[in-house]
Each structure stands twice: as structure tokens, then as C-alpha cells.
Amino acid sequence: MNEFELIYSYFRDISPKRSDVLLGIGDDAALLRVEPNHTLVVSTDSMVSGVHFLSQWPPADIAWRAVMTAVSDLAAMGATPCWMTLALTLPEVDCEWLADFSRGISTAISATEMALIGGDTTKGPLNIGVTVFGQVPFQQEIKRSGARSGDIIFVSGYLGAAALALKNLKNNAIPEPDNTKIFSHLLHPYPRLDWIPLLRRYASAVIDISDGLSADLNHLCVSSQVGARLEQEAIPLHPLLKKYAVAEAVDIALFGGDDYELCFTVPATQVQDFLAAVSLANLHCFQVGTIIDGAGIQIIDEQKNSKTLEPRGYQHFN
Ligand code: ADP
Ligand code: MG
């Protein structure tokens, strides 16, 4: 099977149809119709075998995860996903692997209503490059840089299950069925697209939690030129984290990544309206702290002692 047969067999016809795709896979480039009065939002992620995933993981899960972690960045900007390109580097043509991988891509783009509009296919060490394109109405874009002193900090869901799964890959200490349950948090993240409408209306700044709450909240604070005060007791620890990693639960939630929940800030004057809208939308979030003047993150423990939190999380080249 050559490069073109591969593209046509596994990627040409797996995409939801969208009327804004004037030309998709098959030409030198795709042609897209952008909505009037909207901003185009673009984000790229690389998934490297052995770094971001293990080659022995189910191909459909590798594919889902590559798509969804990229989509999470669109959610964090308040953008609705629309289109995707796929830059795939494969060591060999393994038809069984490709069929399963293609099924995973198809499931993920269908779930997020994105059209696969092109890509590139090359031979080399396994690597999955995903570029996602989304749209947001003019001036409803949400950046990391909009947080102000006094804003309240929220997290969209429980933290730590994916990092616990990663840890358990090494020490294999969690029995079934919880092991499978925890592993699914790592393999099958759900980007929080359900939050987009509310964030557009109320959030002053948003970031998705890919590297861990401490590292990602720190990025938000640096961009906004503010500091943060976190209440340790308020950090939403995943129930399985509380069950299996009692002593380290807070550390795993703070410093472990891969949850793809959102961390966002809402001006204090808007919080009441925001929380009413949250319950109307049947969503749930956790209030974890406050934006303050200055720099860095202070964490208040159960004894009301304050200490400075190290913004450590996963970093390449470290
Ligand atoms: P070109 O040589 O003009 O860059 P290619 O031969 O690389 O084009 O690709 C042919 C067509 O197939 C293009 O439309 C390209 O976007 C698409 N394509 C290539 N690889 C993939 C892939 N892995 N997934 C989806 N579309 C792909
Ligand atoms: Mg090409």
C-alpha cells in the first residue's frame, strides 16, 4: 500500500460533512468558509510515541486522545471546534493498527462535529500531529491574560485521575475494576466543550489543565500579571485519588497533568449570576481560590498556614 492508497483507505471518508468545507482532502489545500463576525482560532499538538503515549496502547484510544487534547485548547479559548488536519508519521503500514486508529479519529471528530480537511502522511518514528481550527464570535475570545485581582478561581471538574493512572502504569498497585476506570481517564479524556457558552459570558481568563493545576494556573497568572491564593481543602480531588493515593492525593492533583479540565476566573461581581447560570446549565464547578495582586501562587492548608506553591509540572527538555 502506498501513501495515497493509505490516505484514501483510512482517512478520506471518515469525516462528518460540513457545509463550510468547500474543498476537503484531495487537493493541495483545503478551502473553508469562515463565519462572518467570528475569529478563527488555531491550535497544534504533537503526540510522540514513548513521550505522550505508549505504542502498545489501543490505536483507537491513541487517536481519540490526540484529537481531544487538541480540542481542549479550543475550549480554553471559548472556540467551537470546526475543522482538523492530521500530520501522521508511521514506522510502517500496519493495516490492522491503521483501521483501529482511523476508527478512533472518526469517533473523536464525529463527537466534536469537526471535519477532517487534510493532513500529511510520512514514514518515520510514530508521531501524531493534530491541528484544530475553531471559531468564536468576535470579542468573545477568552485569553489567559484577562484575570484581575479579586476574580474568583474555578475548576470545571475533579483532578488527578489521569496522573494517578500514569503513576499506576509504573507500580501497578490498583486492582480491577478501578484500574481500568482510572486508566480510561488517561486514555479517553473529554474536553470541556460543554463550558464554552458560559465561559464566553462570564470568564475573564481560561486555561485547560494539561500539565497540572499548579503549572497551568501559574501560566494564567503570569499572563495576567497577577498572583493566586488557592484553598487546599477546596481542590476537587478525584474520588479514586482519595481511595488509592491518600497521602499524595493533593500533590497528584496539583502537579499531575492530563485531566483536561478547565481552570478559569470570574470577576467577583459576576459570580452570583455565573453560579445561577451554571446550575441552570446542569453543570458543576469547584471554587478553588482567588486572584490576588503580586505574583506566584499561595496555597492555604487545612491549618490555615500559607505557603508558596512551586509551579512544577511536566516540561519537555527538563
Ligand atoms: P501535497 O503533496 O500536495 O502536500 P499530499 O500528497 O501530502 O498533498 O496529500 C494529498 C491529500 O491528502 C491532501 O489533501 C492532504 O491534505 C491529504 N492528507 C494527507 N495525509 C493525510 C492524513 N493523514 N489525514 C488526512 N488527510 C491527509
Ligand atoms: Mg503533503
XYZ file of N, CA and C and ligand atoms in Angstrom, residues 3 28 119-122, ligand 2:
19
model
N 1.470 5.624 -0.146
C 0.997 6.760 0.658
C -0.434 7.168 0.287
N -4.361 20.356 -3.094
C -3.129 20.820 -2.439
C -3.426 21.443 -1.083
N -4.135 16.791 5.712
C -3.072 16.319 6.583
C -1.835 16.013 5.790
N -0.995 15.195 6.386
C 0.231 14.788 5.729
C 0.562 13.394 6.255
N 1.142 12.559 5.422
C 1.461 11.190 5.831
C 2.905 10.896 5.445
N 3.705 10.566 6.443
C 5.123 10.335 6.195
C 5.588 9.075 6.936
Mg 1.902 16.994 1.690
